[in-house]
XYZ file of C-alpha atoms in Angstrom:
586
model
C -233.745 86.126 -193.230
C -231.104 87.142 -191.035
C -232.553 90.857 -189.042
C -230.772 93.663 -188.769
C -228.357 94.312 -186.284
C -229.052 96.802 -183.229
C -226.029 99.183 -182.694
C -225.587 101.696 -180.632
C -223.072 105.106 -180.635
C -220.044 105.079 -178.865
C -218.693 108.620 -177.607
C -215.076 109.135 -177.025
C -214.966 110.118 -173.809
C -210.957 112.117 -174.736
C -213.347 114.432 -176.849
C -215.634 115.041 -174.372
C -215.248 117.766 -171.820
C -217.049 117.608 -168.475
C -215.540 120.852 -167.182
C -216.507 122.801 -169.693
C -217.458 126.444 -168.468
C -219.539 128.044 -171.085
C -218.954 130.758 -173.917
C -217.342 134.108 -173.182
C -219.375 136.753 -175.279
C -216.523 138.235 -177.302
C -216.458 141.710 -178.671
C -213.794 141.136 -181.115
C -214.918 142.536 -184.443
C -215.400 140.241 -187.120
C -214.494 141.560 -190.923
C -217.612 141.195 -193.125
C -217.369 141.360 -196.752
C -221.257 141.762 -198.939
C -221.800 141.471 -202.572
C -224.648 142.613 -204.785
C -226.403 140.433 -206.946
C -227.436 140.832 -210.420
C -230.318 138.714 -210.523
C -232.399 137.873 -206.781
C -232.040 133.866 -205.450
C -234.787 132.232 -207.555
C -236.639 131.592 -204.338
C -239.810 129.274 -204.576
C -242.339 130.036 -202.122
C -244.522 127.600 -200.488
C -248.339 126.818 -202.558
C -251.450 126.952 -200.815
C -251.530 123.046 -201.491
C -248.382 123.037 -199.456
C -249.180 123.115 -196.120
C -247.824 120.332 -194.460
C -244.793 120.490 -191.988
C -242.771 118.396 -194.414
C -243.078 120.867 -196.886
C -241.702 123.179 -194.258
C -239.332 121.137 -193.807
C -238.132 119.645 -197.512
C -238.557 122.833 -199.535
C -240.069 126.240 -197.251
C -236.445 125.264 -194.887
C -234.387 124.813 -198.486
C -230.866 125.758 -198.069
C -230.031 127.893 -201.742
C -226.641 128.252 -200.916
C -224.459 125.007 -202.113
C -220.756 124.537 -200.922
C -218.215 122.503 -203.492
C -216.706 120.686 -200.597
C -214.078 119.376 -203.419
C -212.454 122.925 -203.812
C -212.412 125.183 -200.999
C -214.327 128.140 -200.774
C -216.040 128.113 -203.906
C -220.090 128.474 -203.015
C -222.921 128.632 -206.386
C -226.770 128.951 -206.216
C -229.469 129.224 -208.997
C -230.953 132.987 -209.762
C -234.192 133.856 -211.172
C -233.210 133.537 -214.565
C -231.966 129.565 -214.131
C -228.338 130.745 -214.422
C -225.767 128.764 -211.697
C -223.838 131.271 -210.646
C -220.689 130.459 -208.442
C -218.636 132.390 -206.021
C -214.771 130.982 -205.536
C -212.812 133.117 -203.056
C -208.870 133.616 -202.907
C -208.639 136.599 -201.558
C -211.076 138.575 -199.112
C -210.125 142.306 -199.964
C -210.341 141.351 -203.859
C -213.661 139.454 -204.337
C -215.324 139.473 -207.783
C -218.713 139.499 -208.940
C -220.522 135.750 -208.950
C -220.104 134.624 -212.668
C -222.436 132.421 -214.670
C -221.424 128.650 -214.967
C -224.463 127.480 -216.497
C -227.837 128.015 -217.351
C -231.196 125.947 -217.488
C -232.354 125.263 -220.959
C -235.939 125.399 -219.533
C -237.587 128.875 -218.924
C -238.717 128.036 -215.064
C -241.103 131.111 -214.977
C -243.984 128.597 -217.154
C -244.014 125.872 -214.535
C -246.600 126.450 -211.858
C -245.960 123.708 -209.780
C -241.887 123.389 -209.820
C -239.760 123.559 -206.721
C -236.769 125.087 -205.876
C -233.521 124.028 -208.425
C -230.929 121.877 -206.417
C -227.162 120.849 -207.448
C -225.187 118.778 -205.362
C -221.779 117.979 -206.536
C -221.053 114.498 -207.085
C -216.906 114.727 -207.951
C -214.660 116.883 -209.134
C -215.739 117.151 -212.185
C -219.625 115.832 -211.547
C -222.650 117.515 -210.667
C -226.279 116.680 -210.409
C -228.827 119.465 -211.375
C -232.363 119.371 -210.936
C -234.742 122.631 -212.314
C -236.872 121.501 -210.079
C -239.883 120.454 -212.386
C -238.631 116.569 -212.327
C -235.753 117.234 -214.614
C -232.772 115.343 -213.802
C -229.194 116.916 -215.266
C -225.853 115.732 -214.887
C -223.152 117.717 -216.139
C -219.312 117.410 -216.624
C -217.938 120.531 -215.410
C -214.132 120.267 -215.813
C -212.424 121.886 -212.776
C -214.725 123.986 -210.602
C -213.165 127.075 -209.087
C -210.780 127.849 -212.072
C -212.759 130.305 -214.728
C -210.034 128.839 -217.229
C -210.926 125.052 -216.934
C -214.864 125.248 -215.670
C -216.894 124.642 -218.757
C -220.405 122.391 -217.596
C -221.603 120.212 -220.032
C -224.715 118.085 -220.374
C -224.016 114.303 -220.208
C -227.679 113.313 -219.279
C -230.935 115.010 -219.149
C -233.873 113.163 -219.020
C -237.662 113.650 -216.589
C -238.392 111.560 -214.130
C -241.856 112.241 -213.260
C -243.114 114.973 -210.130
C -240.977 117.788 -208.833
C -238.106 116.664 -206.536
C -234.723 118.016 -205.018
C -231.630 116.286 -205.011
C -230.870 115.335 -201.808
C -227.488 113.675 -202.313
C -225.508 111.901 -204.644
C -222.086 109.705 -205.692
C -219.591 109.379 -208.259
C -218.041 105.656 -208.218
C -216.503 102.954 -210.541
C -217.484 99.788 -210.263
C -216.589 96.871 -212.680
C -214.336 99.006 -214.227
C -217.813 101.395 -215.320
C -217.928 104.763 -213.909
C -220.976 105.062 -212.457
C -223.320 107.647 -210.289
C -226.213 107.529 -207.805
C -228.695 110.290 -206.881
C -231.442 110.411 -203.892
C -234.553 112.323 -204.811
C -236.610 113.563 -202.381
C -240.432 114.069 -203.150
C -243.581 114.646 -200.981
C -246.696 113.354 -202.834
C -250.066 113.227 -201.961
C -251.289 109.974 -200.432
C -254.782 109.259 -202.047
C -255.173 106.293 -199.646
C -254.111 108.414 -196.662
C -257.541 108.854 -194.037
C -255.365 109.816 -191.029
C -252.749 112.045 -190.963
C -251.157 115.107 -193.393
C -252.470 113.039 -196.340
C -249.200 112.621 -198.108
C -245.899 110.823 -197.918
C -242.559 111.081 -198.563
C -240.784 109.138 -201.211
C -236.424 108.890 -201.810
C -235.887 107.494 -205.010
C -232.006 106.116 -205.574
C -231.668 105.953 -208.939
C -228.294 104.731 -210.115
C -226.590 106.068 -213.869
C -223.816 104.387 -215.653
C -221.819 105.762 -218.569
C -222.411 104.001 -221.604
C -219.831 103.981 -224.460
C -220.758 103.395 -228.072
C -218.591 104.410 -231.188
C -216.293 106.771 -228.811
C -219.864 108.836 -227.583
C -219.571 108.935 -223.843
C -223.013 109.014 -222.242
C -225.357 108.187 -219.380
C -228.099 105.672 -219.237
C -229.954 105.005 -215.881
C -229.980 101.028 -214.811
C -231.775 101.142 -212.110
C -234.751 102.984 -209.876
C -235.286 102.293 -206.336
C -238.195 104.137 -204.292
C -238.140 104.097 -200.115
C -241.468 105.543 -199.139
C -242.077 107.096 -195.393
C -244.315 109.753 -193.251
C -241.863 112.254 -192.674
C -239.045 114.067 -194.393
C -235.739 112.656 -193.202
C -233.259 114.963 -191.187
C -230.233 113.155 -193.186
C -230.455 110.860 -196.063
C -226.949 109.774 -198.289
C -225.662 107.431 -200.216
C -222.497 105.335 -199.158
C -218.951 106.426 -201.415
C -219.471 102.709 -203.334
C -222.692 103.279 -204.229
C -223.876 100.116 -201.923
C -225.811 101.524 -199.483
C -227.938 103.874 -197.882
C -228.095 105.755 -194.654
C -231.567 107.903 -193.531
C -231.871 109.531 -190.040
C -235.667 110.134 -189.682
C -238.293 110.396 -186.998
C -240.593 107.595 -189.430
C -239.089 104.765 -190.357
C -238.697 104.400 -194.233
C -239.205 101.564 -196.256
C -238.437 100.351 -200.222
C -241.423 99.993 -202.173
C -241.579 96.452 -203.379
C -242.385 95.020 -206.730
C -245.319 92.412 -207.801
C -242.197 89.338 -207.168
C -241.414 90.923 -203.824
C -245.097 91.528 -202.616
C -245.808 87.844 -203.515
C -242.543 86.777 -201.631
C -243.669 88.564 -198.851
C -246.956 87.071 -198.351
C -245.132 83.451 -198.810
C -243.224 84.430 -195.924
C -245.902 86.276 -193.836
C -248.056 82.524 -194.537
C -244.995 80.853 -192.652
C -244.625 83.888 -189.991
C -248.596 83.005 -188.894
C -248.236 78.988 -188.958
C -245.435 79.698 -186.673
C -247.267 81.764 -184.559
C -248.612 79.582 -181.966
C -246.046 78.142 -179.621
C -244.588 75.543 -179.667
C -244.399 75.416 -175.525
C -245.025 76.986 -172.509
C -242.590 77.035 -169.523
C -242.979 78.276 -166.023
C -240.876 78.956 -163.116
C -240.349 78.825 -159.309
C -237.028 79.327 -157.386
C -236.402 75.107 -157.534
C -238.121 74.464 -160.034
C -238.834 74.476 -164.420
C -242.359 73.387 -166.054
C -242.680 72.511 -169.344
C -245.856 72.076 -171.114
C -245.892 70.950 -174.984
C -249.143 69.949 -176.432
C -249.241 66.882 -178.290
C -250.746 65.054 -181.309
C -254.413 63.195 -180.634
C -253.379 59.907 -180.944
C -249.697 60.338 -179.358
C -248.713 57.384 -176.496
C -245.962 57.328 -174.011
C -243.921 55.065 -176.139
C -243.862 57.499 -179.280
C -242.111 60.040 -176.589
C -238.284 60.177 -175.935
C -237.431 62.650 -173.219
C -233.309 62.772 -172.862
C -231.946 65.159 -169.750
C -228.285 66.210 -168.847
C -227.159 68.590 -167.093
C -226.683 71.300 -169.178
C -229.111 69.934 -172.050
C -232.825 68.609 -173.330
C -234.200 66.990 -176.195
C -237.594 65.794 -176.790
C -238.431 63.056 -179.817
C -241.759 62.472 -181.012
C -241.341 59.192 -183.147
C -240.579 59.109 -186.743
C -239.987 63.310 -186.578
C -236.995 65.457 -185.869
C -236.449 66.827 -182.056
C -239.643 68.686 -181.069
C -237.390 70.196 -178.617
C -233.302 70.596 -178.486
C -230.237 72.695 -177.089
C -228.355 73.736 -174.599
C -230.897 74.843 -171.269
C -229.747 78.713 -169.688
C -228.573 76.750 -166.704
C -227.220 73.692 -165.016
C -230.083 71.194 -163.721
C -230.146 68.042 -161.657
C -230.773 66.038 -164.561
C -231.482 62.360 -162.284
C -234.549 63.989 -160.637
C -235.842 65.798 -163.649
C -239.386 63.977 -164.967
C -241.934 64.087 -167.260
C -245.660 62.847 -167.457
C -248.642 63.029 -170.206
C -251.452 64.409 -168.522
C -255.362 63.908 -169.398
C -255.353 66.413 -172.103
C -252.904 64.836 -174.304
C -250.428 67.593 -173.134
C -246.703 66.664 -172.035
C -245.590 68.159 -168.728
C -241.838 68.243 -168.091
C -240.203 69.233 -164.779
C -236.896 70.342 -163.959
C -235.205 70.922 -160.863
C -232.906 73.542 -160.611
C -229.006 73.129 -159.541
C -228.551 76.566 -158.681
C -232.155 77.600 -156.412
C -232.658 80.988 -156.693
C -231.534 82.215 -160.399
C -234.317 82.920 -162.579
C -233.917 81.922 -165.968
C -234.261 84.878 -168.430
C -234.863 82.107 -171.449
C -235.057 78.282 -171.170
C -232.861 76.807 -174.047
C -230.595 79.148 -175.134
C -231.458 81.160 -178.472
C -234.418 79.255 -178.680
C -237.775 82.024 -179.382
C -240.719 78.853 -179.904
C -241.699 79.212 -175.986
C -243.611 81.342 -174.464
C -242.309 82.192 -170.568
C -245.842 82.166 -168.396
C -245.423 84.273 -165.187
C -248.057 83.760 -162.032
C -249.763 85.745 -160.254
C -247.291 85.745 -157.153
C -244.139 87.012 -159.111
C -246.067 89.648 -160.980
C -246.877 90.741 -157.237
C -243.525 90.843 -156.380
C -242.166 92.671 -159.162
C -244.510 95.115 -159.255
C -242.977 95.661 -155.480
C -239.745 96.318 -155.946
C -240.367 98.771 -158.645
C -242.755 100.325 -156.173
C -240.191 103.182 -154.577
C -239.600 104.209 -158.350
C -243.609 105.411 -158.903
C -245.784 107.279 -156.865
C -249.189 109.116 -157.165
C -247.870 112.635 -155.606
C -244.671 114.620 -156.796
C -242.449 114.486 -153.838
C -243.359 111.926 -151.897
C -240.641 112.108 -149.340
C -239.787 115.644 -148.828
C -237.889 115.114 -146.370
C -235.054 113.420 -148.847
C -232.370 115.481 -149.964
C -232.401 114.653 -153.721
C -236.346 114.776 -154.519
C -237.174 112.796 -157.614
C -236.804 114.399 -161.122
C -240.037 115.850 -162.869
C -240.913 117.370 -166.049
C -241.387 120.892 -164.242
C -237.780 121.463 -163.719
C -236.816 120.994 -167.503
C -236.369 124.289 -169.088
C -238.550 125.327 -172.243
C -234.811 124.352 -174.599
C -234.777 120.590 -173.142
C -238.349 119.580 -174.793
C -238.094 118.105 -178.064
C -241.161 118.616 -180.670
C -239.978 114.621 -181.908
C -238.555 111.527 -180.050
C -238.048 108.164 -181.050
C -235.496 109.136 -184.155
C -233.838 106.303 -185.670
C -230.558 105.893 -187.733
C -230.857 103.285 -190.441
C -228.928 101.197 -192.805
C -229.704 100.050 -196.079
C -228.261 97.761 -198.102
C -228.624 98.485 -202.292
C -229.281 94.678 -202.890
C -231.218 93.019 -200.517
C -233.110 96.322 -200.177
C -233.406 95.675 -196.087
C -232.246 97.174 -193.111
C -228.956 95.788 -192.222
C -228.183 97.820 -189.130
C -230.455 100.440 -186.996
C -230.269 102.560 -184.183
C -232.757 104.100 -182.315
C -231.801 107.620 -181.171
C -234.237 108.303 -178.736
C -233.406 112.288 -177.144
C -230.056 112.272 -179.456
C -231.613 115.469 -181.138
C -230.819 115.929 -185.099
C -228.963 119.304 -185.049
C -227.338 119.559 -188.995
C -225.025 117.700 -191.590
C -221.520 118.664 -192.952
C -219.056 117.833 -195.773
C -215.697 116.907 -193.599
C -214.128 115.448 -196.427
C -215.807 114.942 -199.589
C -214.613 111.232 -200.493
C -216.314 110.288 -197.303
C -220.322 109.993 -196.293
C -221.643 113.642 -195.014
C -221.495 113.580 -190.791
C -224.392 114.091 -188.481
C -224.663 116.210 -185.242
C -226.412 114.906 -182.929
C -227.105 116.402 -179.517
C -225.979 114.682 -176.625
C -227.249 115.890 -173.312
C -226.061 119.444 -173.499
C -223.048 119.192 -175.941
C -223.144 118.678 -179.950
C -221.325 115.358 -180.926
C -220.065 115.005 -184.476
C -220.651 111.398 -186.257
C -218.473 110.630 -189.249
C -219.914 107.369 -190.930
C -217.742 104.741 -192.438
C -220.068 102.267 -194.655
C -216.343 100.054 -195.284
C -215.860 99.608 -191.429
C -218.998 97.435 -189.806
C -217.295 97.280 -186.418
C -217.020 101.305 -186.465
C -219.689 102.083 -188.694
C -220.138 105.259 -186.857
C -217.334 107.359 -185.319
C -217.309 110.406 -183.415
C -214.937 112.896 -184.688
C -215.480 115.762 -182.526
C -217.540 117.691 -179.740
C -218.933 121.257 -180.128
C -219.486 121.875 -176.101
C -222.773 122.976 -174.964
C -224.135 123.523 -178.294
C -227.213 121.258 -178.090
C -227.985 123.471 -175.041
C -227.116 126.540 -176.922
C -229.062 126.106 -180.113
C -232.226 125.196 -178.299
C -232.512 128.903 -176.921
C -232.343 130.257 -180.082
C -235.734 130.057 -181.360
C -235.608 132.070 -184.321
C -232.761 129.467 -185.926
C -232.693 129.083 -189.724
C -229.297 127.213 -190.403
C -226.466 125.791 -188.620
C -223.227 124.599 -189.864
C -219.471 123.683 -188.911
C -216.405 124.448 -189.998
C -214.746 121.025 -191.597
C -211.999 121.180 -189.456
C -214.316 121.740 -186.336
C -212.510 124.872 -185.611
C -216.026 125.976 -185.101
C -219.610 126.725 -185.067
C -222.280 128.369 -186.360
C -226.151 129.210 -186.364
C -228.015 131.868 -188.291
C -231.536 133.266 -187.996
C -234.137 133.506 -190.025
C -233.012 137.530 -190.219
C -229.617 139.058 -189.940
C -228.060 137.440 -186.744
C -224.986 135.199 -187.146
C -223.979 133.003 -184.213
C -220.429 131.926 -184.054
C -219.046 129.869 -181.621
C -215.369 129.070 -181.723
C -213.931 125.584 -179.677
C -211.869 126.412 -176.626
C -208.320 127.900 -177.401
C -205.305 128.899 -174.540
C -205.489 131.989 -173.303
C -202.734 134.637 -173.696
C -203.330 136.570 -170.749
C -203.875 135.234 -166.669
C -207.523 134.881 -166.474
C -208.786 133.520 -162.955
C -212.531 131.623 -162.130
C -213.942 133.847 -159.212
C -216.021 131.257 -157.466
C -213.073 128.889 -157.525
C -209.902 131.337 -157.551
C -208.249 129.108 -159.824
C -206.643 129.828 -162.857
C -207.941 129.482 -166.217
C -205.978 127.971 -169.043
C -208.550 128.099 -171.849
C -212.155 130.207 -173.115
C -214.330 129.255 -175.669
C -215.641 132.230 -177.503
C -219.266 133.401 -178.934
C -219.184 136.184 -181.590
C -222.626 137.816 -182.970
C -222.550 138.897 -186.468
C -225.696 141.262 -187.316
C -226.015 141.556 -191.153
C -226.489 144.939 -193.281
C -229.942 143.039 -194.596
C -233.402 142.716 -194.160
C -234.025 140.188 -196.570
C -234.754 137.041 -195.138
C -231.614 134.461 -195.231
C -231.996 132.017 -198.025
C -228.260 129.994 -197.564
C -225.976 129.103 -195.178
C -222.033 127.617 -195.387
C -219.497 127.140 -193.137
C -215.443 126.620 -194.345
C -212.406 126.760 -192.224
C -212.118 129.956 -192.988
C -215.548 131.872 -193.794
C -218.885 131.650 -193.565
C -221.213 132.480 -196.396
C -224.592 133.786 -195.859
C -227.069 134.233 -198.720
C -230.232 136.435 -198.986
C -232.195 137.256 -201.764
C -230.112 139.818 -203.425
C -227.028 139.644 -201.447
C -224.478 136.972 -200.409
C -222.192 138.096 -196.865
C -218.853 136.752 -196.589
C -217.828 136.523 -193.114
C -214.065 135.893 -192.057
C -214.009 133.473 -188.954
C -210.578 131.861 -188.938
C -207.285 133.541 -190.901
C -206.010 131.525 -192.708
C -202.586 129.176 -192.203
């Protein structure tokens, strides 16, 4: 079974800027637009049995607010009565009232244990729709954004099982079937859990196809997949064909195997420990290789067949394939190379290097069965030369003028509560990783809609700035491009501790961060100045500022939703929803 394939992200060094200066506070005044609700944000609160971080994190942290990336500007969210109500904005200084799209056939109120509803919005004219008490809706909804053409319609409704939220889904055709996928996200108590929060957290992919009989159109599911983990993922979707999966989480995941799988598994784990032992042993000196294979009871010299070159080995026992074969890391002087069977029925093989000096980082090329044996002497004299990069005190040369790096000079924003993040790929058939990559101090900042026919992008901080990742599941040599840079915005966000949200615009014009109460953060990329504006210290001119704008809200509800166009940004409480004009538009 082939492993998966260790990748690493490439920055574009044209979008990266290191002569950035920073964000100019701007006091331009920002126009900010509010509308009453009818009915407060159906808001579920967090149950005493609810206590872990990843319920923070999955449901307490729940964004209400949901942006149809499809059409622009059009926002909806669920009230307290199950109604979907939808905002679509053409014209700031003439907004109407949210209007009902659809309501919930079940009377939420009854449920004690339900979550929050969730929608996410599939296609044009698809959308998923969960209650949030394990129901599972998919409606047709015509176009969205148009009061003359939105009508939602049921086209499957069916439970599966405990509360979830939709965390993404897909609308895609394959063999000529229109199908869609949806990723549920669960925490469930672990009943086998001693250590730990005592529950996990489950994605189930379960995939619907439309089924025609006698001209009725409907849905039937075909297939349920479950990944299982130990911590709620910062970013899970589901490629545009419906082939693959991508999860950015601080625990790896895994798919829960079936009774075939499990047994499949243990075949191969069986093989995995007969292999374990092996096969040789192979020191080193600067002249010289030793080999040591251990050998059969009742083996003689004339059942061996040692053949040398100078670039290559093989080693015959009789009657069996090669015991040993391929090309050696580097060139030897195959005349004087020799080998022996000593007293305990062991065969010792020596090489003699063409090139004295070069340690040899493997001995036959791509070969694992060996195991490299190091003595006493060279652990000595590595340990050495990485001597001058330890030490016992904190400066240990003061009198150097760049002292060595410590964990006192990091400022309170560069600590990170989680490292060792990983990105992962799954593929829908073979249910394995295909390609992973471990993030390490890349810091998970938030997702965003760029264009909806594509995979949602990451942020991820870099050092101080915010890089944007755009994922492209058809393109395994680019699987994950940077698009653009928000400067200094990993450094930025870290200050603010009271952060709720943050979002971009989807044409990276800019920005954005809320608080858990009123504050808006905007910060806009750099633009040219129309005015002479000089740097002091360096009495040059400037030919471009990057501006922060602070929005404080007429509210003292707590913000429930957050969404960023190229335009606005909409900001949801419990019985208001701000519009906030960032950008004018073309």
């Amino acid at each position: 079974m082939a492993s998966a394939a260790h990748c690493s992200l490439q920055a574009k060094r044209l979008l990266l800027d290191p002569k950035f200066e920073g964000y100019k506070l701007s006091l331009e005044p920002l126009a900010c637009y509010q509308l009453g609700l009818d009915a407060a944000v159906a808001e579920v609160h967090l149950r005493d049995d609810q206590y872990t971080l990843d319920h923070m994190r999955a449901f307490g942290m729940y964004n209400y607010l949901h942006l149809d990336s499809w059409y622009q500007d059009n926002v909806y969210y669920v009230d307290q009565f199950g109604r979907v109500m939808n905002l679509s904005v053409t014209l700031d200084t003439a907004l109407q009232k949210p209007r009902e799209v659809f309501r919930l056939p079940a009377d939420l109120t009854t449920y004690d244990n339900r979550l929050c509803a969730s929608l996410h919005f599939s296609s044009p004219t698809r959308v998923t729709l969960s209650d949030g008490t394990g129901r599972l809706y998919l409606i047709k909804s015509g176009k969205r954004g148009n009061s003359a053409s939105e009508k939602w319609e049921i086209m499957f409704n069916e439970e599966l099982g405990s509360p979830f939220i939709i965390a993404h889904s897909v609308s895609f055709v394959k063999s000529d079937t229109h199908s869609l996928a949806v990723l549920l996200l669960r925490v469930e108590k672990d009943e086998l859990e001693t250590k730990g929060s005592g529950f996990h957290i489950t994605l189930e992919w379960v995939t619907l196809a439309e089924i025609s009989k006698e001209g009725d159109h409907r849905y039937e599911i075909i297939k349920r997949r479950v990944l299982q983990g130990k911590s709620v993922p910062h970013y899970a979707a589901i490629e545009t064909s419906g082939d693959g999966l991508m999860i950015v989480s601080h625990r790896p995941f895994k798919f829960m195997q079936s009774v075939s799988d499990k047994l499949e598994e243990t075949d191969d784990a069986k093989v995995l420990n007969e292999k374990k032992d092996p096969l040789y042993y192979w020191q080193q000196t600067e002249d010289d290789v030793t080999i040591t294979v251990q050998l059969p009871q009742d083996t003689i010299k004339d059942d061996i067949k040692v053949s040398f070159s100078p670039d290559n080995i093989c080693v015959i026992l009789k009657d069996q394939p090669p015991l040993m074969e391929g090309k050696l890391y580097s060139s030897v002087d195959h005349e004087s190379c020799t080998w022996i069977i000593k007293e305990n029925k062991s065969l010792e093989i020596s090489l003699i290097k063409k090139n004295e000096g070069t340690q040899w980082p493997e001995l036959i090329v791509g070969d694992t069965r060996g195991q490299f044996i190091m003595d006493s002497s060279q652990c000595s004299e590595i340990a050495e030369s990485l001597m001058h990069l330890t030490s016992e005190v904190m400066n240990p040369n003061p009198e150097k003028e760049n002292p060595p790096c410590n964990a006192q000079e990091l400022e309170e924003c560069d600590a990170f509560l989680e490292d060792g993040a990983s990105l992962c790929r799954f593929d829908g058939d073979t249910l394995k990783v295909t390609h992973t990559i471990n993030l390490g101090s890349n810091q998970y900042l938030f997702s965003v809609v760029v264009n909806p026919r594509e995979m949602p992008c990451f942020c991820l901080r870099h050092d101080v700035d915010a890089l944007l990742w755009q994922p492209h599941s058809d393109q395994p040599e680019n699987m994950w491009e940077h698009i653009a840079t928000f400067n200094a915005l990993g450094y930025v966000q870290a200050s603010k501790q009271d952060k709720k949200f943050m979002a971009c615009a989807p044409d990276y014009s800019y920005a954005a961060l809320c608080e858990c109460l009123r504050r808006v953060f905007i910060y806009r990329q750099p633009t040219p100045l129309s005015t002479v504006l000089y740097n002091r210290k360096e009495g040059r001119q400037v030919g471009q500022v990057a501006k922060q704008l602070v929005a404080t809200l007429e509210a003292h509800d707590p913000i429930l939703g957050f969404q960023a166009t190229s335009e606005r940004l909409f900001v949801l409480t419990t019985k208001t929803l701000f519009l906030i004009k960032v950008n004018s538009g073309n």
